[in-house]
Amino acid sequence: MLKSFFKNNLIYSLGNILTMGISIFLLPIYTKYLSPNEFGIIDLFMVIGTFVNLTIALEISQGLARYYQEAKNNIEKKHYTSSAFWFTILIYLLFFVFSFTFRDILSSWLLGNENEKKIFILALLAIVTNGIFIFTQNQLKWQMKAENSVKASLVYFTVLASVTIYLLVVQGFRVESIFIGQISGNIIASLVAIYFARKSYELNFSITKFKEMISYSSPLVLSSIGVIVGLYIDRIAIRDLLGFEELGIYGVAFRFTAIAGLVIIGFQHSLTPLIFKNYKKKKTPLEISKIFNVFVILALLVVAMTILFSKEIVILFTAKIFYNASNLITVLIIAVFFSNMHIFSPGLPIAKKTKLIALIALFGAILNTILNYTLIPMLGLSGAAYATLISSITTFIIYLFFSNKYYPLPYQFRKQIISLTIVLISTYSVVSIFDEVNLISIFIKTIYLLFVFVLTIYLLMEKKYLHQIRTNIIGKKISN
């Protein structure tokens, strides 16, 4: 399992670096041609799109993930995949027809202007096509076709970037250029993903397989609602309490959490299908624990990097009006890490306790809502960031507690908490001394970041593995 994990993780991570590179390349262009208010509109529909994509299809893709690996043969796998796929297509078609029918009311309610129907329809199409792309790309993940999944992502981001830049810079379009770029990328990338998994699709719908998947996945809709509210209620609260301009600044800060995605996505895409395939093996819990240690080392490195260089990052990639976003990046990145760490606690999904998963997620959503509407009036945008962080940590602890009852894992939490404490205290101390943006400060902070990496490896890696690494390095030097 470890060998397969690290192979797939490397592929997903490399692909994510490339796609993140495209996103970072686009950000200065966006901030040059779009106002904070327009960023706020984009962020609003991003929240709505996430909610729609995780609810209206009743999370059937998760049901497919749960049963696909345990299918007896390829024919049965094809029945599962096709049934889930055609259900997804039908649901999104119905959603589009309904939303288009009431476009006047919905555009006026969301945008405060009935004349913005064009933007609403484009955003609607972007949401629908993205839902289909997510399904087709997930299917590549369930089939453990890491290379093909990454290729589909690269196609999406390349088309998105090309179309958006042409419309925004050359043709002079505004917000609509973003949505048209997303629609184009979603359609082409979906076709590519379907081609890669073409042997899994057929004109067939199995009621039996569909019922199996839905009985598992439908309770997860409540969980998804909880997760969405937990992650995005900050944006909704900011819009209600502070307005679109502040939402735009917060949205820029949140875009930099894509740095955390460099770590998260590789683990997320690689680990989940492997756990469902291997969870019955005796050595799997220990292997998951070892993988989690690697995750913590990389996560701490990213956290330290954002504490050290958040000012430089924002200055480099945004316009002056967005510079205040630098104060939010680290807090949001830590929150994103905690909100995704449930993948390392697979007990509840393995035991099919989807109702309990939903209750935990709903609790997190309620907590985050209360905290946001309490802290934002007091602390502004920082209140939203800290509310999200507190609720993410609380929800993860509760999830971990119940998950370990069904599938105990030998985690080294004491070492990990000590490492986190050391990194946070020492890194903020360094920043307090070298706070100016200049070459000397950047050089010193870079040296310190390398120190953090070495320190976390020493604290969290087992000594026998460190000894093996030293032996291999010394052996190579002698052979040379």
Tab-separated table of C-alpha atoms in Angstrom:
chain	number	residue	atom	x	y	z
A	1	MET	CA	0.000	0.000	0.000
A	2	LEU	CA	2.801	2.434	0.898
A	3	LYS	CA	4.489	1.968	-2.470
A	4	SER	CA	1.254	2.609	-4.389
A	5	PHE	CA	0.448	5.592	-2.183
A	6	PHE	CA	3.765	7.374	-2.652
A	7	LYS	CA	3.755	6.709	-6.394
A	8	ASN	CA	0.250	8.149	-6.862
A	9	ASN	CA	0.915	10.936	-4.376
A	10	LEU	CA	3.972	12.031	-6.362
A	11	ILE	CA	1.949	12.129	-9.585
A	12	TYR	CA	-0.925	14.090	-8.024
A	13	SER	CA	1.480	16.472	-6.283
A	14	LEU	CA	3.408	17.220	-9.469
A	15	GLY	CA	0.153	17.794	-11.313
A	16	ASN	CA	-1.065	20.063	-8.540
A	17	ILE	CA	2.141	22.096	-8.692
A	18	LEU	CA	1.546	22.669	-12.395
A	19	THR	CA	-2.121	23.594	-11.985
A	20	MET	CA	-1.305	25.819	-9.040
A	21	GLY	CA	1.327	27.509	-11.188
A	22	ILE	CA	-1.389	28.367	-13.704
A	23	SER	CA	-3.636	29.700	-10.922
A	24	ILE	CA	-0.843	31.874	-9.517
A	25	PHE	CA	-0.098	33.115	-13.031
A	26	LEU	CA	-3.746	34.142	-13.416
A	27	LEU	CA	-4.066	35.928	-10.079
A	28	PRO	CA	-2.076	39.101	-10.998
A	29	ILE	CA	-4.119	39.354	-14.199
A	30	TYR	CA	-7.381	39.000	-12.268
A	31	THR	CA	-6.397	41.607	-9.675
A	32	LYS	CA	-5.304	44.027	-12.416
A	33	TYR	CA	-8.488	43.829	-14.482
A	34	LEU	CA	-11.129	43.064	-11.832
A	35	SER	CA	-12.237	45.142	-8.854
A	36	PRO	CA	-12.709	43.770	-5.303
A	37	ASN	CA	-16.466	43.993	-5.901
A	38	GLU	CA	-16.176	41.765	-8.993
A	39	PHE	CA	-13.974	39.369	-7.035
A	40	GLY	CA	-16.750	39.243	-4.468
A	41	ILE	CA	-19.256	38.182	-7.155
A	42	ILE	CA	-16.905	35.417	-8.356
A	43	ASP	CA	-16.434	34.209	-4.781
A	44	LEU	CA	-20.183	34.231	-4.150
A	45	PHE	CA	-20.815	31.896	-7.089
A	46	MET	CA	-17.859	29.745	-6.073
A	47	VAL	CA	-19.597	29.159	-2.734
A	48	ILE	CA	-22.933	28.457	-4.463
A	49	GLY	CA	-21.229	26.116	-6.937
A	50	THR	CA	-19.539	24.152	-4.180
A	51	PHE	CA	-22.869	23.787	-2.371
A	52	VAL	CA	-24.654	22.615	-5.514
A	53	ASN	CA	-21.896	20.211	-6.579
A	54	LEU	CA	-21.883	18.508	-3.185
A	55	THR	CA	-25.634	18.210	-2.685
A	56	ILE	CA	-27.925	17.916	-5.668
A	57	ALA	CA	-26.454	14.618	-6.935
A	58	LEU	CA	-26.799	13.183	-3.406
A	59	GLU	CA	-23.030	12.574	-3.188
A	60	ILE	CA	-23.444	9.532	-5.424
A	61	SER	CA	-19.779	9.768	-6.431
A	62	GLN	CA	-18.892	8.906	-2.813
A	63	GLY	CA	-21.229	5.939	-2.981
A	64	LEU	CA	-19.467	4.857	-6.155
A	65	ALA	CA	-16.094	5.197	-4.398
A	66	ARG	CA	-17.273	2.993	-1.519
A	67	TYR	CA	-18.544	0.123	-3.679
A	68	TYR	CA	-16.302	0.323	-6.740
A	69	GLN	CA	-13.249	-1.299	-5.116
A	70	GLU	CA	-15.338	-4.149	-3.688
A	71	ALA	CA	-17.113	-4.984	-6.968
A	72	LYS	CA	-16.630	-8.612	-7.987
A	73	ASN	CA	-15.622	-7.987	-11.603
A	74	ASN	CA	-15.285	-5.337	-14.308
A	75	ILE	CA	-18.892	-5.760	-15.464
A	76	GLU	CA	-20.174	-4.974	-11.996
A	77	LYS	CA	-17.805	-1.980	-11.792
A	78	LYS	CA	-19.183	-0.722	-15.105
A	79	HIS	CA	-22.745	-1.003	-13.796
A	80	TYR	CA	-21.881	1.045	-10.719
A	81	THR	CA	-20.092	3.731	-12.748
A	82	SER	CA	-22.710	4.084	-15.479
A	83	SER	CA	-25.618	4.216	-13.052
A	84	ALA	CA	-23.954	6.960	-11.038
A	85	PHE	CA	-22.942	8.879	-14.173
A	86	TRP	CA	-26.367	8.981	-15.833
A	87	PHE	CA	-28.025	9.915	-12.555
A	88	THR	CA	-25.562	12.828	-12.222
A	89	ILE	CA	-26.259	14.023	-15.780
A	90	LEU	CA	-30.036	13.917	-15.214
A	91	ILE	CA	-29.880	15.785	-11.901
A	92	TYR	CA	-27.717	18.590	-13.301
A	93	LEU	CA	-29.979	18.937	-16.325
A	94	LEU	CA	-33.007	19.334	-14.057
A	95	PHE	CA	-31.126	21.829	-11.889
A	96	PHE	CA	-30.240	23.940	-14.920
A	97	VAL	CA	-33.816	23.947	-16.242
A	98	PHE	CA	-35.198	24.967	-12.838
A	99	SER	CA	-32.619	27.737	-12.260
A	100	PHE	CA	-32.976	29.080	-15.803
A	101	THR	CA	-36.749	29.235	-15.423
A	102	PHE	CA	-36.443	31.438	-12.315
A	103	ARG	CA	-33.388	33.398	-13.519
A	104	ASP	CA	-35.033	36.816	-12.996
A	105	ILE	CA	-35.807	36.175	-9.343
A	106	LEU	CA	-32.513	34.415	-8.581
A	107	SER	CA	-30.254	36.956	-10.288
A	108	SER	CA	-32.015	39.817	-8.508
A	109	TRP	CA	-31.739	38.050	-5.136
A	110	LEU	CA	-28.073	37.065	-5.474
A	111	LEU	CA	-26.681	40.066	-7.307
A	112	GLY	CA	-29.096	42.757	-6.217
A	113	ASN	CA	-29.764	43.608	-9.853
A	114	GLU	CA	-32.188	41.933	-12.245
A	115	ASN	CA	-30.130	43.258	-15.180
A	116	GLU	CA	-27.263	40.911	-14.272
A	117	LYS	CA	-29.067	37.902	-15.775
A	118	LYS	CA	-26.243	37.290	-18.257
A	119	ILE	CA	-23.702	36.841	-15.463
A	120	PHE	CA	-26.130	34.608	-13.555
A	121	ILE	CA	-26.713	32.295	-16.550
A	122	LEU	CA	-22.981	32.010	-17.268
A	123	ALA	CA	-22.285	31.262	-13.601
A	124	LEU	CA	-25.075	28.670	-13.684
A	125	LEU	CA	-23.537	26.932	-16.706
A	126	ALA	CA	-20.136	26.997	-15.013
A	127	ILE	CA	-21.597	25.277	-11.940
A	128	VAL	CA	-23.396	22.595	-13.980
A	129	THR	CA	-20.442	21.736	-16.211
A	130	ASN	CA	-18.100	21.720	-13.208
A	131	GLY	CA	-20.291	19.177	-11.431
A	132	ILE	CA	-20.003	16.816	-14.406
A	133	PHE	CA	-16.239	17.363	-14.636
A	134	ILE	CA	-15.827	16.598	-10.920
A	135	PHE	CA	-17.663	13.289	-11.386
A	136	THR	CA	-15.614	12.213	-14.405
A	137	GLN	CA	-12.340	13.176	-12.750
A	138	ASN	CA	-13.310	11.383	-9.523
A	139	GLN	CA	-13.925	8.249	-11.557
A	140	LEU	CA	-10.290	8.306	-12.663
A	141	LYS	CA	-9.341	8.583	-8.992
A	142	TRP	CA	-11.498	5.587	-7.998
A	143	GLN	CA	-9.849	3.596	-10.798
A	144	MET	CA	-6.455	4.767	-9.444
A	145	LYS	CA	-5.494	6.283	-12.799
A	146	ALA	CA	-3.449	9.065	-11.273
A	147	GLU	CA	-1.680	10.111	-14.474
A	148	ASN	CA	-4.912	10.426	-16.431
A	149	SER	CA	-6.589	12.368	-13.610
A	150	VAL	CA	-3.707	14.857	-13.610
A	151	LYS	CA	-3.856	15.164	-17.402
A	152	ALA	CA	-7.573	16.002	-17.201
A	153	SER	CA	-6.809	18.698	-14.594
A	154	LEU	CA	-4.092	20.191	-16.764
A	155	VAL	CA	-6.476	20.313	-19.716
A	156	TYR	CA	-9.059	22.096	-17.558
A	157	PHE	CA	-6.659	24.737	-16.252
A	158	THR	CA	-4.988	25.284	-19.622
A	159	VAL	CA	-8.300	25.879	-21.398
A	160	LEU	CA	-9.578	28.007	-18.501
A	161	ALA	CA	-6.464	30.198	-18.553
A	162	SER	CA	-6.368	30.575	-22.331
A	163	VAL	CA	-10.032	31.501	-22.755
A	164	THR	CA	-10.125	33.776	-19.700
A	165	ILE	CA	-6.989	35.739	-20.646
A	166	TYR	CA	-8.217	36.209	-24.220
A	167	LEU	CA	-11.634	37.481	-23.145
A	168	LEU	CA	-10.407	39.553	-20.191
A	169	VAL	CA	-7.284	41.136	-21.677
A	170	VAL	CA	-7.914	41.154	-25.432
A	171	GLN	CA	-11.700	41.436	-25.708
A	172	GLY	CA	-12.204	43.592	-22.619
A	173	PHE	CA	-14.812	41.356	-20.951
A	174	ARG	CA	-15.159	41.538	-17.154
A	175	VAL	CA	-16.581	38.944	-14.740
A	176	GLU	CA	-18.181	36.967	-17.568
A	177	SER	CA	-14.726	36.076	-18.936
A	178	ILE	CA	-14.041	34.007	-15.790
A	179	PHE	CA	-17.255	32.007	-16.111
A	180	ILE	CA	-16.862	31.429	-19.872
A	181	GLY	CA	-13.326	30.183	-19.217
A	182	GLN	CA	-14.630	27.788	-16.564
A	183	ILE	CA	-17.386	26.472	-18.852
A	184	SER	CA	-14.920	25.843	-21.686
A	185	GLY	CA	-12.439	24.113	-19.387
A	186	ASN	CA	-15.121	21.953	-17.757
A	187	ILE	CA	-16.586	20.702	-21.051
A	188	ILE	CA	-13.276	19.847	-22.731
A	189	ALA	CA	-11.733	18.313	-19.588
A	190	SER	CA	-14.876	16.207	-18.968
A	191	LEU	CA	-14.649	14.757	-22.471
A	192	VAL	CA	-10.960	13.978	-21.898
A	193	ALA	CA	-11.710	12.281	-18.544
A	194	ILE	CA	-14.542	10.223	-20.071
A	195	TYR	CA	-12.190	9.120	-22.855
A	196	PHE	CA	-9.574	7.962	-20.342
A	197	ALA	CA	-12.196	5.882	-18.496
A	198	ARG	CA	-14.252	4.996	-21.569
A	199	LYS	CA	-14.367	1.272	-20.705
A	200	SER	CA	-16.232	2.129	-17.492
A	201	TYR	CA	-19.167	3.896	-19.159
A	202	GLU	CA	-22.115	2.374	-21.005
A	203	LEU	CA	-25.750	3.102	-21.816
A	204	ASN	CA	-26.964	1.210	-18.777
A	205	PHE	CA	-28.691	2.063	-15.503
A	206	SER	CA	-28.884	-0.529	-12.737
A	207	ILE	CA	-31.595	0.195	-10.181
A	208	THR	CA	-30.019	-2.283	-7.744
A	209	LYS	CA	-26.561	-0.693	-7.903
A	210	PHE	CA	-28.078	2.778	-7.770
A	211	LYS	CA	-29.986	1.949	-4.559
A	212	GLU	CA	-26.830	0.559	-2.972
A	213	MET	CA	-24.847	3.686	-3.708
A	214	ILE	CA	-27.617	6.115	-2.724
A	215	SER	CA	-28.304	4.332	0.573
A	216	TYR	CA	-24.673	4.926	1.479
A	217	SER	CA	-24.219	8.394	-0.011
A	218	SER	CA	-27.515	10.208	0.662
A	219	PRO	CA	-26.827	10.762	4.395
A	220	LEU	CA	-23.547	12.331	3.309
A	221	VAL	CA	-25.543	15.192	1.766
A	222	LEU	CA	-26.176	16.512	5.269
A	223	SER	CA	-22.475	16.085	5.943
A	224	SER	CA	-21.658	17.981	2.753
A	225	ILE	CA	-24.007	20.798	3.738
A	226	GLY	CA	-22.241	20.950	7.075
A	227	VAL	CA	-18.828	20.999	5.410
A	228	ILE	CA	-19.888	23.700	2.949
A	229	VAL	CA	-21.397	25.892	5.637
A	230	GLY	CA	-18.350	25.251	7.784
A	231	LEU	CA	-16.002	26.309	5.015
A	232	TYR	CA	-17.998	29.077	3.341
A	233	ILE	CA	-20.225	30.672	5.961
A	234	ASP	CA	-17.352	33.117	6.458
A	235	ARG	CA	-17.874	34.423	2.908
A	236	ILE	CA	-21.633	34.676	3.413
A	237	ALA	CA	-21.237	36.450	6.753
A	238	ILE	CA	-18.661	38.873	5.295
A	239	ARG	CA	-21.041	39.718	2.457
A	240	ASP	CA	-23.878	40.329	4.948
A	241	LEU	CA	-21.852	42.290	7.510
A	242	LEU	CA	-19.060	43.976	5.520
A	243	GLY	CA	-20.023	43.957	1.817
A	244	PHE	CA	-18.663	42.744	-1.528
A	245	GLU	CA	-15.426	44.758	-1.390
A	246	GLU	CA	-14.267	43.136	1.858
A	247	LEU	CA	-15.429	39.784	0.503
A	248	GLY	CA	-13.184	40.331	-2.518
A	249	ILE	CA	-10.128	40.927	-0.287
A	250	TYR	CA	-10.978	37.846	1.791
A	251	GLY	CA	-11.472	35.854	-1.408
A	252	VAL	CA	-7.980	36.771	-2.610
A	253	ALA	CA	-6.544	35.607	0.745
A	254	PHE	CA	-8.449	32.344	0.432
A	255	ARG	CA	-7.065	31.759	-3.045
A	256	PHE	CA	-3.613	31.480	-1.515
A	257	THR	CA	-4.798	28.468	0.473
A	258	ALA	CA	-4.126	26.675	-2.815
A	259	ILE	CA	-0.601	26.442	-1.367
A	260	ALA	CA	-2.034	23.972	1.150
A	261	GLY	CA	-3.477	22.094	-1.820
A	262	LEU	CA	0.079	21.241	-2.840
A	263	VAL	CA	0.091	18.925	0.166
A	264	ILE	CA	-3.582	18.014	0.549
A	265	ILE	CA	-4.590	16.991	-2.965
A	266	GLY	CA	-1.856	14.405	-3.439
A	267	PHE	CA	-2.760	12.708	-0.145
A	268	GLN	CA	-6.502	13.049	-0.708
A	269	HIS	CA	-6.548	11.538	-4.181
A	270	SER	CA	-4.046	8.769	-3.403
A	271	LEU	CA	-5.073	7.656	0.084
A	272	THR	CA	-8.869	7.263	-0.031
A	273	PRO	CA	-9.108	4.561	-2.749
A	274	LEU	CA	-6.148	2.698	-1.233
A	275	ILE	CA	-7.760	2.648	2.218
A	276	PHE	CA	-11.010	1.199	0.871
A	277	LYS	CA	-8.994	-1.428	-0.968
A	278	ASN	CA	-6.651	-2.390	1.896
A	279	TYR	CA	-8.371	-1.544	5.194
A	280	LYS	CA	-8.814	-5.228	6.154
A	281	LYS	CA	-5.057	-5.875	6.117
A	282	LYS	CA	-3.338	-5.872	9.539
A	283	LYS	CA	-0.506	-3.568	8.511
A	284	THR	CA	-2.754	-0.855	7.046
A	285	PRO	CA	-3.342	1.138	10.305
A	286	LEU	CA	0.416	1.464	10.900
A	287	GLU	CA	0.966	2.469	7.262
A	288	ILE	CA	-1.730	5.169	7.510
A	289	SER	CA	-0.008	6.483	10.646
A	290	LYS	CA	3.337	6.694	8.810
A	291	ILE	CA	1.681	8.510	5.901
A	292	PHE	CA	0.086	10.957	8.350
A	293	ASN	CA	3.526	11.778	9.801
A	294	VAL	CA	4.737	12.685	6.313
A	295	PHE	CA	1.630	14.840	5.851
A	296	VAL	CA	2.265	16.690	9.127
A	297	ILE	CA	5.896	17.402	8.165
A	298	LEU	CA	4.831	18.918	4.832
A	299	ALA	CA	1.892	20.791	6.388
A	300	LEU	CA	4.137	22.387	9.011
A	301	LEU	CA	6.563	23.415	6.276
A	302	VAL	CA	3.736	25.148	4.365
A	303	VAL	CA	2.448	26.853	7.527
A	304	ALA	CA	5.927	28.148	8.361
A	305	MET	CA	6.393	29.355	4.787
A	306	THR	CA	3.154	31.351	4.799
A	307	ILE	CA	3.945	32.918	8.193
A	308	LEU	CA	7.345	33.980	6.858
A	309	PHE	CA	6.414	35.122	3.360
A	310	SER	CA	2.706	36.115	3.322
A	311	LYS	CA	3.584	39.788	2.795
A	312	GLU	CA	5.960	39.020	-0.065
A	313	ILE	CA	3.450	36.679	-1.703
A	314	VAL	CA	0.622	39.232	-1.672
A	315	ILE	CA	2.852	42.079	-2.880
A	316	LEU	CA	4.199	39.914	-5.701
A	317	PHE	CA	0.896	38.556	-6.972
A	318	THR	CA	-1.763	41.201	-6.252
A	319	ALA	CA	-2.476	44.910	-6.504
A	320	LYS	CA	-2.067	47.314	-3.569
A	321	ILE	CA	-5.780	47.340	-2.799
A	322	PHE	CA	-5.529	43.630	-1.827
A	323	TYR	CA	-2.432	43.878	0.456
A	324	ASN	CA	-4.476	43.453	3.653
A	325	ALA	CA	-5.117	39.856	2.572
A	326	SER	CA	-1.619	38.962	3.831
A	327	ASN	CA	-2.837	39.044	7.454
A	328	LEU	CA	-5.350	36.258	6.790
A	329	ILE	CA	-3.428	33.704	4.739
A	330	THR	CA	-1.720	31.667	7.487
A	331	VAL	CA	-4.846	31.329	9.635
A	332	LEU	CA	-6.903	30.212	6.625
A	333	ILE	CA	-4.255	27.714	5.522
A	334	ILE	CA	-4.180	26.062	8.947
A	335	ALA	CA	-8.001	25.934	8.864
A	336	VAL	CA	-7.927	24.276	5.431
A	337	PHE	CA	-5.462	21.653	6.659
A	338	PHE	CA	-7.639	20.727	9.642
A	339	SER	CA	-10.825	20.663	7.562
A	340	ASN	CA	-9.258	18.078	5.230
A	341	MET	CA	-7.496	15.873	7.782
A	342	HIS	CA	-10.529	13.616	8.158
A	343	ILE	CA	-9.080	11.486	5.332
A	344	PHE	CA	-6.619	10.142	7.916
A	345	SER	CA	-9.481	8.943	10.139
A	346	PRO	CA	-11.294	6.433	7.915
A	347	GLY	CA	-13.180	4.575	10.669
A	348	LEU	CA	-16.593	6.137	10.073
A	349	PRO	CA	-16.630	5.681	6.249
A	350	ILE	CA	-15.324	2.110	6.611
A	351	ALA	CA	-18.065	1.313	9.145
A	352	LYS	CA	-20.585	3.093	6.864
A	353	LYS	CA	-21.589	5.450	9.693
A	354	THR	CA	-22.634	8.164	7.282
A	355	LYS	CA	-25.355	9.528	9.580
A	356	LEU	CA	-22.814	10.153	12.326
A	357	ILE	CA	-20.520	11.846	9.779
A	358	ALA	CA	-23.435	14.108	8.854
A	359	LEU	CA	-24.161	15.025	12.490
A	360	ILE	CA	-20.519	15.939	13.140
A	361	ALA	CA	-20.391	18.097	10.004
A	362	LEU	CA	-23.645	19.854	10.913
A	363	PHE	CA	-22.317	20.589	14.390
A	364	GLY	CA	-19.200	22.126	12.813
A	365	ALA	CA	-21.377	24.231	10.516
A	366	ILE	CA	-23.512	25.567	13.371
A	367	LEU	CA	-20.419	26.333	15.445
A	368	ASN	CA	-18.747	28.159	12.545
A	369	THR	CA	-21.887	30.181	11.834
A	370	ILE	CA	-22.169	31.328	15.446
A	371	LEU	CA	-18.459	32.182	15.617
A	372	ASN	CA	-18.472	34.128	12.338
A	373	TYR	CA	-21.460	36.291	13.218
A	374	THR	CA	-19.938	36.854	16.676
A	375	LEU	CA	-16.318	37.587	15.709
A	376	ILE	CA	-16.686	39.514	12.427
A	377	PRO	CA	-18.386	42.543	14.059
A	378	MET	CA	-15.562	42.536	16.635
A	379	LEU	CA	-12.483	41.732	14.497
A	380	GLY	CA	-13.532	42.276	10.883
A	381	LEU	CA	-11.985	39.914	8.319
A	382	SER	CA	-9.661	38.432	10.959
A	383	GLY	CA	-12.751	37.381	12.925
A	384	ALA	CA	-13.941	35.346	9.938
A	385	ALA	CA	-10.547	33.648	9.592
A	386	TYR	CA	-10.297	32.752	13.300
A	387	ALA	CA	-13.897	31.529	13.394
A	388	THR	CA	-13.159	29.163	10.518
A	389	LEU	CA	-9.979	27.941	12.197
A	390	ILE	CA	-11.604	27.240	15.579
A	391	SER	CA	-14.532	25.350	14.072
A	392	SER	CA	-12.249	23.324	11.764
A	393	ILE	CA	-10.056	22.174	14.660
A	394	THR	CA	-13.065	21.359	16.866
A	395	THR	CA	-14.823	19.375	14.142
A	396	PHE	CA	-11.678	17.399	13.318
A	397	ILE	CA	-11.142	16.419	16.973
A	398	ILE	CA	-14.730	15.168	17.288
A	399	TYR	CA	-14.492	13.273	13.974
A	400	LEU	CA	-11.207	11.687	15.042
A	401	PHE	CA	-12.637	10.622	18.422
A	402	PHE	CA	-15.556	8.693	16.921
A	403	SER	CA	-13.609	7.367	13.936
A	404	ASN	CA	-10.988	5.749	16.154
A	405	LYS	CA	-13.713	3.765	17.911
A	406	TYR	CA	-14.348	1.867	14.666
A	407	TYR	CA	-10.848	1.808	13.166
A	408	PRO	CA	-8.115	2.653	15.721
A	409	LEU	CA	-4.902	4.132	14.364
A	410	PRO	CA	-1.540	4.412	16.195
A	411	TYR	CA	-0.975	8.147	15.754
A	412	GLN	CA	1.847	10.008	17.538
A	413	PHE	CA	-0.229	13.023	18.554
A	414	ARG	CA	2.086	14.100	21.376
A	415	LYS	CA	5.041	14.510	19.012
A	416	GLN	CA	2.869	16.221	16.392
A	417	ILE	CA	1.416	18.774	18.843
A	418	ILE	CA	4.889	19.561	20.222
A	419	SER	CA	6.190	20.034	16.664
A	420	LEU	CA	3.297	22.360	15.780
A	421	THR	CA	3.862	24.442	18.929
A	422	ILE	CA	7.603	24.786	18.289
A	423	VAL	CA	7.081	25.775	14.639
A	424	LEU	CA	4.415	28.392	15.410
A	425	ILE	CA	6.264	30.069	18.292
A	426	SER	CA	9.673	30.099	16.615
A	427	THR	CA	8.375	31.209	13.196
A	428	TYR	CA	6.318	34.121	14.529
A	429	SER	CA	9.380	35.125	16.578
A	430	VAL	CA	11.505	35.221	13.421
A	431	VAL	CA	8.872	37.296	11.585
A	432	SER	CA	8.637	39.776	14.452
A	433	ILE	CA	12.364	40.467	14.047
A	434	PHE	CA	12.607	40.348	10.243
A	435	ASP	CA	9.339	42.037	9.330
A	436	GLU	CA	10.593	44.246	6.493
A	437	VAL	CA	10.323	43.111	2.872
A	438	ASN	CA	13.939	43.179	1.673
A	439	LEU	CA	16.588	40.786	0.370
A	440	ILE	CA	18.309	40.305	3.731
A	441	SER	CA	15.051	39.373	5.472
A	442	ILE	CA	14.070	37.024	2.627
A	443	PHE	CA	17.479	35.298	2.786
A	444	ILE	CA	17.371	34.823	6.576
A	445	LYS	CA	13.768	33.584	6.500
A	446	THR	CA	14.619	31.121	3.721
A	447	ILE	CA	17.477	29.683	5.811
A	448	TYR	CA	15.122	29.398	8.764
A	449	LEU	CA	12.514	27.601	6.610
A	450	LEU	CA	15.108	24.955	5.716
A	451	PHE	CA	15.812	24.593	9.438
A	452	VAL	CA	12.094	24.014	10.097
A	453	PHE	CA	12.031	21.252	7.485
A	454	VAL	CA	15.021	19.460	9.022
A	455	LEU	CA	13.651	19.928	12.550
A	456	THR	CA	10.211	18.468	11.776
A	457	ILE	CA	11.766	15.493	10.023
A	458	TYR	CA	13.929	14.860	13.093
A	459	LEU	CA	10.962	15.185	15.467
A	460	LEU	CA	8.416	13.142	13.500
A	461	MET	CA	10.283	10.585	11.420
A	462	GLU	CA	11.108	7.287	13.128
A	463	LYS	CA	14.798	7.004	13.963
A	464	LYS	CA	15.228	3.761	12.007
A	465	TYR	CA	14.056	5.512	8.821
A	466	LEU	CA	16.424	8.420	9.440
A	467	HIS	CA	19.214	5.897	9.926
A	468	GLN	CA	18.290	4.197	6.628
A	469	ILE	CA	18.392	7.576	4.837
A	470	ARG	CA	21.820	8.397	6.319
A	471	THR	CA	23.110	4.934	5.401
A	472	ASN	CA	21.884	5.296	1.805
A	473	ILE	CA	23.484	8.755	1.455
A	474	ILE	CA	26.799	7.576	2.921
A	475	GLY	CA	26.724	4.446	0.770
A	476	LYS	CA	26.227	6.532	-2.398
A	477	LYS	CA	29.132	8.826	-1.450
A	478	ILE	CA	31.446	5.852	-0.909
A	479	SER	CA	30.433	4.240	-4.213
A	480	ASN	CA	31.162	7.512	-6.018
